[in-house]
Coordinates of C-alpha atoms in Angstrom, one line a residue:
M1 CA 0.0 0.0 0.0
P2 CA 1.3 3.5 -0.8
L3 CA 2.2 5.7 2.2
K4 CA 0.3 8.6 0.6
T5 CA -1.6 9.4 -2.6
Y6 CA -1.7 12.8 -4.3
W7 CA -4.2 13.6 -7.0
L8 CA -2.8 16.0 -9.6
E9 CA -5.4 18.1 -11.3
H10 CA -2.9 18.5 -14.2
A11 CA 0.6 17.0 -14.5
W12 CA 3.4 17.8 -16.8
L13 CA 4.9 14.5 -17.9
G14 CA 7.8 15.7 -19.9
T15 CA 6.2 15.9 -23.2
H16 CA 2.6 17.0 -22.5
V17 CA 0.2 18.0 -19.8
E18 CA -2.0 15.1 -18.6
P19 CA -5.3 15.8 -16.7
G20 CA -6.3 13.8 -13.7
V21 CA -3.2 11.9 -12.4
A22 CA -3.0 9.9 -9.2
L23 CA 0.5 9.7 -7.8
D24 CA 1.4 7.2 -5.0
V25 CA 4.3 7.8 -2.7
S26 CA 6.1 4.9 -1.0
A27 CA 7.6 4.9 2.4
D28 CA 11.1 5.7 1.1
G29 CA 9.9 9.0 -0.4
R30 CA 9.8 7.9 -4.0
I31 CA 7.0 7.7 -6.5
A32 CA 5.6 4.2 -6.3
A33 CA 3.1 4.5 -9.1
L34 CA 1.6 7.1 -11.5
R35 CA -2.0 6.5 -12.8
T36 CA -3.5 8.6 -15.6
G37 CA -7.2 8.9 -16.3
A38 CA -8.1 9.6 -12.7
D39 CA -11.0 12.0 -13.4
A40 CA -11.7 12.5 -9.7
P41 CA -9.5 12.2 -6.6
P42 CA -9.2 8.7 -5.1
P43 CA -10.6 8.3 -1.6
G44 CA -8.1 9.8 0.9
A45 CA -5.9 11.4 -1.8
E46 CA -4.4 14.9 -1.2
V47 CA -5.6 17.2 -3.9
L48 CA -3.1 19.5 -5.8
R49 CA -5.0 21.9 -8.0
G50 CA -3.0 23.6 -10.8
L51 CA -0.1 22.2 -12.8
T52 CA 2.2 19.8 -11.1
V53 CA 5.7 19.5 -12.5
P54 CA 8.8 17.8 -11.1
G55 CA 10.7 19.8 -8.5
L56 CA 12.8 22.5 -9.9
A57 CA 16.6 22.2 -9.6
N58 CA 18.6 25.3 -8.9
A59 CA 21.9 24.1 -10.3
H60 CA 24.0 27.2 -9.2
S61 CA 23.7 29.1 -6.0
H62 CA 25.8 31.3 -3.8
A63 CA 23.5 31.6 -0.8
F64 CA 25.2 34.5 0.8
H65 CA 24.8 36.6 -2.3
R66 CA 21.1 37.0 -1.4
A67 CA 22.3 39.7 1.0
L68 CA 23.4 41.8 -2.0
R69 CA 19.9 42.0 -3.5
S70 CA 19.1 45.7 -4.3
T71 CA 22.2 46.9 -2.4
V72 CA 24.3 46.4 -5.5
Q73 CA 21.8 48.2 -7.7
V74 CA 22.8 51.6 -6.2
G75 CA 24.7 53.7 -8.8
S76 CA 26.6 52.0 -11.6
G77 CA 29.6 49.7 -11.8
T78 CA 31.1 46.6 -13.3
F79 CA 31.3 42.9 -12.4
W80 CA 34.5 43.7 -10.5
T81 CA 33.0 46.5 -8.4
W82 CA 30.1 44.2 -7.6
R83 CA 32.7 41.7 -6.5
D84 CA 34.1 44.2 -3.9
V85 CA 30.7 44.5 -2.3
M86 CA 30.4 40.7 -2.3
Y87 CA 33.7 40.3 -0.5
N88 CA 32.5 42.6 2.3
V89 CA 29.5 40.4 3.0
A90 CA 31.6 37.3 2.8
Q91 CA 34.0 38.6 5.4
S92 CA 31.1 39.0 7.9
L93 CA 29.9 35.4 7.7
T94 CA 30.3 32.9 10.6
P95 CA 29.0 29.4 10.8
D96 CA 26.0 30.6 12.8
T97 CA 25.1 33.6 10.7
Y98 CA 25.6 31.6 7.5
F99 CA 23.3 28.9 8.7
A100 CA 20.6 31.4 9.5
L101 CA 21.0 33.2 6.1
A102 CA 21.1 30.0 4.1
R103 CA 18.1 28.5 5.9
A104 CA 16.1 31.6 5.0
V105 CA 17.4 31.6 1.4
Y106 CA 16.7 27.9 0.9
A107 CA 13.2 28.4 2.4
E108 CA 12.7 31.2 -0.3
M109 CA 13.8 28.6 -2.9
A110 CA 11.2 26.1 -1.6
L111 CA 8.5 28.8 -1.9
A112 CA 9.7 29.1 -5.5
G113 CA 9.2 25.4 -6.2
I114 CA 12.9 24.5 -5.9
T115 CA 13.5 21.1 -4.4
N116 CA 17.3 20.8 -4.9
V117 CA 20.0 23.4 -4.8
G118 CA 23.6 23.2 -6.0
E119 CA 25.5 25.3 -3.5
F120 CA 28.8 26.5 -5.1
H121 CA 30.5 26.9 -1.7
Y122 CA 33.8 28.6 -1.2
V123 CA 33.7 30.5 2.1
H124 CA 35.4 27.7 4.1
H125 CA 37.5 29.3 6.8
A126 CA 37.5 32.2 9.3
P127 CA 38.7 35.6 8.1
G128 CA 42.4 35.5 7.5
G129 CA 42.2 31.8 6.4
V130 CA 42.4 30.2 9.9
P131 CA 40.4 26.9 9.8
Y132 CA 37.5 26.5 12.2
A133 CA 37.8 23.8 14.9
D134 CA 35.7 21.8 12.5
P135 CA 37.3 22.6 9.1
N136 CA 34.0 22.0 7.4
A137 CA 31.9 24.1 9.8
M138 CA 30.7 26.4 7.0
G139 CA 29.8 23.5 4.7
E140 CA 28.0 21.7 7.5
A141 CA 26.0 24.9 8.3
L142 CA 24.8 24.9 4.7
I143 CA 23.8 21.2 4.7
E144 CA 21.9 21.7 8.0
A145 CA 20.3 24.9 6.6
A146 CA 18.9 22.9 3.6
A147 CA 17.6 20.2 5.9
E148 CA 15.7 22.7 8.1
A149 CA 14.3 24.5 5.0
G150 CA 13.1 21.1 3.7
I151 CA 15.0 20.9 0.4
R152 CA 17.9 18.8 -1.0
I153 CA 21.4 20.1 -1.5
T154 CA 24.4 19.2 -3.6
L155 CA 27.2 20.9 -1.7
L156 CA 29.7 21.8 -4.5
D157 CA 32.7 22.3 -2.2
T158 CA 34.9 24.7 -4.2
V159 CA 38.7 25.0 -4.7
Y160 CA 39.8 28.6 -4.6
L161 CA 43.6 29.1 -4.3
S162 CA 44.6 32.2 -6.2
A163 CA 43.6 35.9 -6.9
G164 CA 44.5 35.4 -10.5
F165 CA 47.0 33.7 -12.7
G166 CA 50.2 33.5 -10.6
E167 CA 48.8 35.8 -7.8
A168 CA 48.4 34.9 -4.2
P169 CA 45.0 35.2 -2.6
N170 CA 44.1 38.8 -1.6
P171 CA 43.1 39.4 2.1
H172 CA 39.4 38.8 1.3
Q173 CA 40.1 35.5 -0.4
L174 CA 42.3 34.0 2.3
R175 CA 39.2 32.4 4.0
F176 CA 38.4 30.7 0.7
S177 CA 41.7 29.0 0.3
D178 CA 43.0 25.6 1.5
G179 CA 46.4 26.4 0.1
A180 CA 46.6 23.5 -2.3
A181 CA 44.2 21.1 -4.0
E182 CA 45.6 18.2 -2.0
A183 CA 44.7 20.0 1.3
W184 CA 41.2 20.8 -0.2
A185 CA 40.7 17.1 -1.0
E186 CA 41.6 16.0 2.5
R187 CA 39.1 18.5 4.0
V188 CA 36.3 17.8 1.6
S189 CA 36.7 14.0 2.0
A190 CA 35.6 14.4 5.6
L191 CA 32.1 15.6 4.4
K192 CA 29.6 12.8 4.3
P193 CA 26.5 12.6 2.1
R194 CA 23.2 12.3 3.8
E195 CA 19.7 11.5 2.7
H196 CA 19.1 15.1 1.6
A197 CA 22.7 16.0 0.8
T198 CA 25.1 15.1 -2.0
I199 CA 28.8 16.1 -1.8
G200 CA 30.3 17.4 -5.0
A201 CA 33.3 19.5 -6.1
A202 CA 33.9 22.8 -7.9
I203 CA 36.8 24.6 -9.4
H204 CA 36.0 28.3 -8.8
S205 CA 37.6 29.3 -12.1
V206 CA 40.8 29.0 -14.0
R207 CA 42.0 32.3 -12.5
A208 CA 41.4 31.0 -9.0
V209 CA 42.9 27.5 -9.4
P210 CA 46.4 27.2 -10.9
A211 CA 46.7 24.9 -13.9
D212 CA 48.9 22.4 -12.0
Q213 CA 46.1 21.9 -9.4
L214 CA 43.3 21.3 -11.9
A215 CA 43.9 17.6 -12.5
A216 CA 43.9 16.8 -8.7
V217 CA 40.3 18.2 -8.4
A218 CA 39.1 16.3 -11.4
R219 CA 40.7 13.1 -10.1
W220 CA 38.9 13.6 -6.7
A221 CA 35.6 14.0 -8.4
E222 CA 36.1 10.9 -10.6
E223 CA 37.2 8.8 -7.6
H224 CA 34.2 9.9 -5.6
R225 CA 31.8 9.7 -8.6
A226 CA 30.9 13.3 -7.7
P227 CA 29.6 16.2 -9.8
L228 CA 32.2 18.8 -10.7
H229 CA 31.3 22.4 -11.6
V230 CA 33.4 25.3 -12.7
H231 CA 32.7 29.0 -13.5
L232 CA 33.8 29.2 -17.1
S233 CA 34.4 32.2 -19.3
E234 CA 31.9 34.5 -17.5
Q235 CA 34.0 37.6 -18.3
T236 CA 36.2 38.4 -21.3
A237 CA 38.9 39.7 -18.9
E238 CA 39.3 36.2 -17.6
N239 CA 39.7 34.9 -21.1
D240 CA 42.3 37.5 -21.9
A241 CA 44.3 36.8 -18.8
C242 CA 44.2 33.0 -19.5
Q243 CA 45.4 33.6 -23.0
A244 CA 48.3 35.8 -21.7
A245 CA 49.2 33.2 -19.0
H246 CA 48.7 29.9 -20.9
G247 CA 48.3 30.8 -24.6
R248 CA 44.9 29.1 -24.7
T249 CA 41.3 29.7 -23.7
P250 CA 39.9 28.6 -20.2
T251 CA 38.0 25.8 -21.9
Q252 CA 41.1 24.5 -23.7
L253 CA 43.1 24.7 -20.4
L254 CA 40.4 22.6 -18.6
A255 CA 40.4 20.1 -21.5
D256 CA 44.2 19.8 -21.3
H257 CA 44.0 18.9 -17.6
G258 CA 41.2 16.3 -17.8
V259 CA 38.5 18.5 -16.3
L260 CA 35.9 18.2 -19.0
G261 CA 33.4 15.3 -19.3
P262 CA 29.9 14.2 -18.5
R263 CA 30.4 14.6 -14.8
T264 CA 31.4 18.3 -15.3
T265 CA 29.2 21.4 -15.7
G266 CA 30.5 24.7 -16.8
V267 CA 28.6 27.6 -15.3
H268 CA 27.9 30.6 -17.6
N269 CA 30.0 29.4 -20.6
T270 CA 29.4 32.9 -21.9
H271 CA 32.4 34.0 -24.1
L272 CA 33.4 30.9 -26.0
T273 CA 35.2 30.2 -29.3
D274 CA 34.0 27.7 -31.9
T275 CA 36.7 25.4 -30.6
D276 CA 35.5 25.8 -27.0
I277 CA 31.9 24.9 -28.0
A278 CA 33.2 21.8 -29.8
L279 CA 35.2 20.7 -26.8
L280 CA 32.4 21.2 -24.3
G281 CA 29.8 19.5 -26.5
G282 CA 32.1 16.7 -27.7
S283 CA 32.9 15.8 -24.1
A284 CA 29.3 16.0 -23.0
T285 CA 30.3 18.7 -20.4
G286 CA 27.1 20.4 -19.2
T287 CA 26.2 24.1 -19.3
C288 CA 24.4 25.9 -16.5
M289 CA 22.9 29.1 -17.6
C290 CA 22.1 31.8 -15.0
P291 CA 20.3 34.4 -17.1
T292 CA 19.1 36.7 -14.3
T293 CA 22.6 37.0 -12.9
E294 CA 24.2 37.2 -16.3
R295 CA 22.0 40.1 -17.3
D296 CA 22.3 41.7 -13.8
L297 CA 26.1 41.7 -14.0
A298 CA 26.2 42.6 -17.7
D299 CA 28.1 39.4 -18.5
G300 CA 26.6 38.8 -21.9
I301 CA 24.4 36.1 -23.4
G302 CA 26.0 32.7 -23.7
P303 CA 25.7 30.5 -26.8
A304 CA 23.3 28.1 -25.2
T305 CA 21.6 27.0 -28.4
R306 CA 25.0 26.2 -30.1
L307 CA 26.2 24.4 -26.9
Q308 CA 23.1 22.2 -26.7
R309 CA 23.3 21.3 -30.4
A310 CA 27.0 20.4 -29.9
G311 CA 26.1 18.0 -27.1
S312 CA 26.2 20.0 -23.9
P313 CA 23.2 19.3 -21.6
L314 CA 21.5 22.4 -20.2
S315 CA 20.6 23.3 -16.6
L316 CA 19.6 26.6 -14.9
G317 CA 20.6 28.4 -11.8
S318 CA 19.8 31.6 -9.9
D319 CA 23.5 32.2 -9.0
S320 CA 23.7 35.6 -7.2
H321 CA 19.9 35.6 -6.4
A322 CA 19.1 38.9 -8.0
V323 CA 15.8 37.0 -8.1
I324 CA 15.0 33.4 -7.1
D325 CA 12.7 32.2 -9.8
L326 CA 13.6 29.2 -11.9
L327 CA 10.6 29.9 -14.2
E328 CA 12.1 33.3 -15.0
E329 CA 15.5 31.7 -15.6
A330 CA 13.9 29.3 -18.2
R331 CA 11.9 32.1 -19.8
A332 CA 15.0 34.4 -19.9
M333 CA 17.1 31.8 -21.6
E334 CA 14.7 31.8 -24.5
L335 CA 13.9 35.5 -24.6
D336 CA 17.6 36.5 -24.4
E337 CA 18.3 34.3 -27.4
R338 CA 15.4 35.9 -29.2
L339 CA 16.9 39.4 -28.6
R340 CA 20.3 38.3 -29.8
S341 CA 19.1 36.4 -32.9
R342 CA 16.0 38.4 -33.6
T343 CA 14.2 35.1 -34.2
R344 CA 11.7 33.2 -31.9
G345 CA 11.3 29.6 -30.8
H346 CA 14.7 28.3 -29.9
W347 CA 13.4 26.0 -27.2
T348 CA 9.9 24.7 -26.7
A349 CA 8.3 25.2 -23.2
N350 CA 8.9 21.4 -22.7
A351 CA 12.6 21.8 -23.4
L352 CA 12.9 24.8 -21.0
L353 CA 11.1 22.9 -18.3
T354 CA 13.4 20.0 -18.8
A355 CA 16.4 22.2 -18.3
A356 CA 14.8 23.5 -15.1
T357 CA 14.0 20.1 -13.7
E358 CA 15.6 16.9 -15.1
G359 CA 18.6 18.7 -16.5
G360 CA 19.4 20.5 -13.3
H361 CA 19.0 17.4 -11.1
A362 CA 21.3 15.4 -13.4
A363 CA 23.9 18.2 -13.2
L364 CA 23.7 18.0 -9.4
G365 CA 24.3 14.2 -9.3
R366 CA 20.6 13.3 -8.8
P367 CA 19.6 11.5 -12.0
D368 CA 16.8 9.9 -9.9
A369 CA 15.0 13.2 -9.7
G370 CA 13.3 15.6 -12.1
R371 CA 10.7 13.3 -13.6
L372 CA 7.2 12.3 -12.6
E373 CA 7.5 8.6 -13.0
A374 CA 7.6 5.4 -10.9
G375 CA 11.0 5.1 -9.0
A376 CA 11.9 8.8 -9.1
L377 CA 12.1 10.8 -6.0
A378 CA 8.7 12.2 -5.0
D379 CA 9.8 15.8 -5.4
F380 CA 7.4 18.0 -7.2
T381 CA 5.8 21.4 -7.2
T382 CA 2.4 22.7 -8.2
I383 CA 1.9 26.0 -10.1
A384 CA -1.4 27.8 -10.0
L385 CA -3.3 28.1 -13.3
D386 CA -5.9 30.5 -11.9
S387 CA -3.7 33.5 -10.8
V388 CA -3.9 36.9 -12.6
R389 CA -0.8 35.8 -14.5
T390 CA -1.9 32.3 -15.4
A391 CA -5.7 32.4 -15.8
G392 CA -7.1 32.1 -19.3
P393 CA -5.0 29.6 -21.3
L394 CA -6.3 26.1 -21.8
P395 CA -4.8 23.7 -19.2
R396 CA -3.2 21.6 -22.0
L397 CA -1.0 24.7 -22.5
G398 CA 0.2 24.4 -18.9
A399 CA 3.9 24.1 -19.9
E400 CA 3.7 27.3 -22.0
T401 CA 1.8 29.0 -19.2
A402 CA 4.3 28.0 -16.5
V403 CA 7.4 29.1 -18.6
F404 CA 6.1 32.2 -20.3
A405 CA 3.6 33.6 -17.9
A406 CA 4.0 32.2 -14.3
T407 CA 6.5 33.4 -11.7
A408 CA 7.7 32.0 -8.4
A409 CA 4.7 33.8 -6.8
D410 CA 2.4 31.3 -8.6
V411 CA 3.9 28.3 -6.8
R412 CA 1.2 26.8 -4.6
H413 CA 2.7 23.6 -3.3
T414 CA 6.2 22.1 -3.0
V415 CA 6.6 18.5 -2.0
V416 CA 10.0 16.9 -1.2
G417 CA 10.3 13.1 -0.6
G418 CA 6.5 13.0 -0.6
R419 CA 6.1 15.5 2.2
H420 CA 4.7 19.0 1.9
V421 CA 7.3 21.7 2.4
V422 CA 5.1 24.4 1.0
R423 CA 1.4 24.1 1.3
D424 CA -1.0 26.7 -0.2
G425 CA 1.9 29.1 -0.7
A426 CA 3.1 28.9 3.0
H427 CA 6.3 27.2 4.2
T428 CA 5.5 24.4 6.6
L429 CA 8.9 24.5 8.4
V430 CA 10.0 28.1 8.4
G431 CA 7.1 30.2 9.8
D432 CA 7.9 33.6 8.4
V433 CA 10.4 33.4 5.5
A434 CA 10.4 37.1 4.9
A435 CA 11.2 37.9 8.5
A436 CA 13.9 35.2 8.5
L437 CA 15.5 36.8 5.4
A438 CA 15.4 40.3 6.9
E439 CA 16.9 39.3 10.2
S440 CA 19.6 37.1 8.8
I441 CA 20.6 39.6 6.1
A442 CA 20.8 42.4 8.8
A443 CA 23.1 40.2 10.8
V444 CA 25.7 39.8 8.0
R445 CA 25.5 43.4 6.9
G446 CA 26.7 44.4 10.4

């Protein structure tokens, strides 16, 4: 007998919207069975009205950047002046304040229908670079924050060793650095996966990890069968510096040191050559696009269509959390490409939802999530089809409505492991998410 049954008024099954679906959840938090043609709720079933889709996967997050929202919109500046503001917030974090902030941010994600977050984590040590008594205190704070917010996390523990090609870390970056990839590997190996937490790896960027350290990180990820992410060609200045230091692009440098491959995801992949695209696609290295951050920081529009055609799987992330809305990320990827190309229809709504769900979970090392099918994790979210944004279209156009009209504010329910985390738009574990955000952000602003 199923532990619980949900009746989905409408369900997106990857290729189409199906009306009247009964979904059984087993005791292990997975989908036991999916039955279509259920015109009415079975006895005792919990009713989810609207469009239910697999849980959204936020494949790229820096939780503490949430404290920068609006603050960095005062005046003008560049990516590099934005980074200076970011450093100031990073300096104020402690394990306790980071836990409180991340718990609130992850609760905001749950309210937006996100069931799994890829946390690109590089604030490891105390200011000045002195390790905490528990060298993984900051990472453990993030793992516990996700648990209390009710979502899954892939902790992408990040190697960050240099301020630039051949430069020692600056004072702000000392707390990011383990000194060498070998020391990083020893520390990260002490982190243990849990039911809600997967441990992965990240190379911050080719400017922050010397070339002779790259292979060691890739080797650790391979040995631990862990996802490996890397910021790649976000800024042209990084490309220029890499050419000056190594005579090749960042993508070519990563390829030379064995970093590329199906376990790896490049984040942004914005400023690429034809050769770069062929290397990424040919190696099945993934691409995580973060359109709301890329437009906020004036990074540019990455060649997502060409990357996907070349063989690079797509995922999406909210990165700096200028907004937390994976539906907006999906919409923006298509609409940005329309602006650049002056043509429409690069991805269908189904393809964009796939990037926001199955593609993201796969990039985070959870290929058992992101689909509404028997055996998958019972992680899903329900989007209202009767709000002022979504009312009117036929329910069979639910995928188009979700991607091109809905926002995070239209998320009605979020279920993780078969249990409600968000019910009727309210978080079941964090009583007042807005208050938690305000309080935790005030604490790190000083």
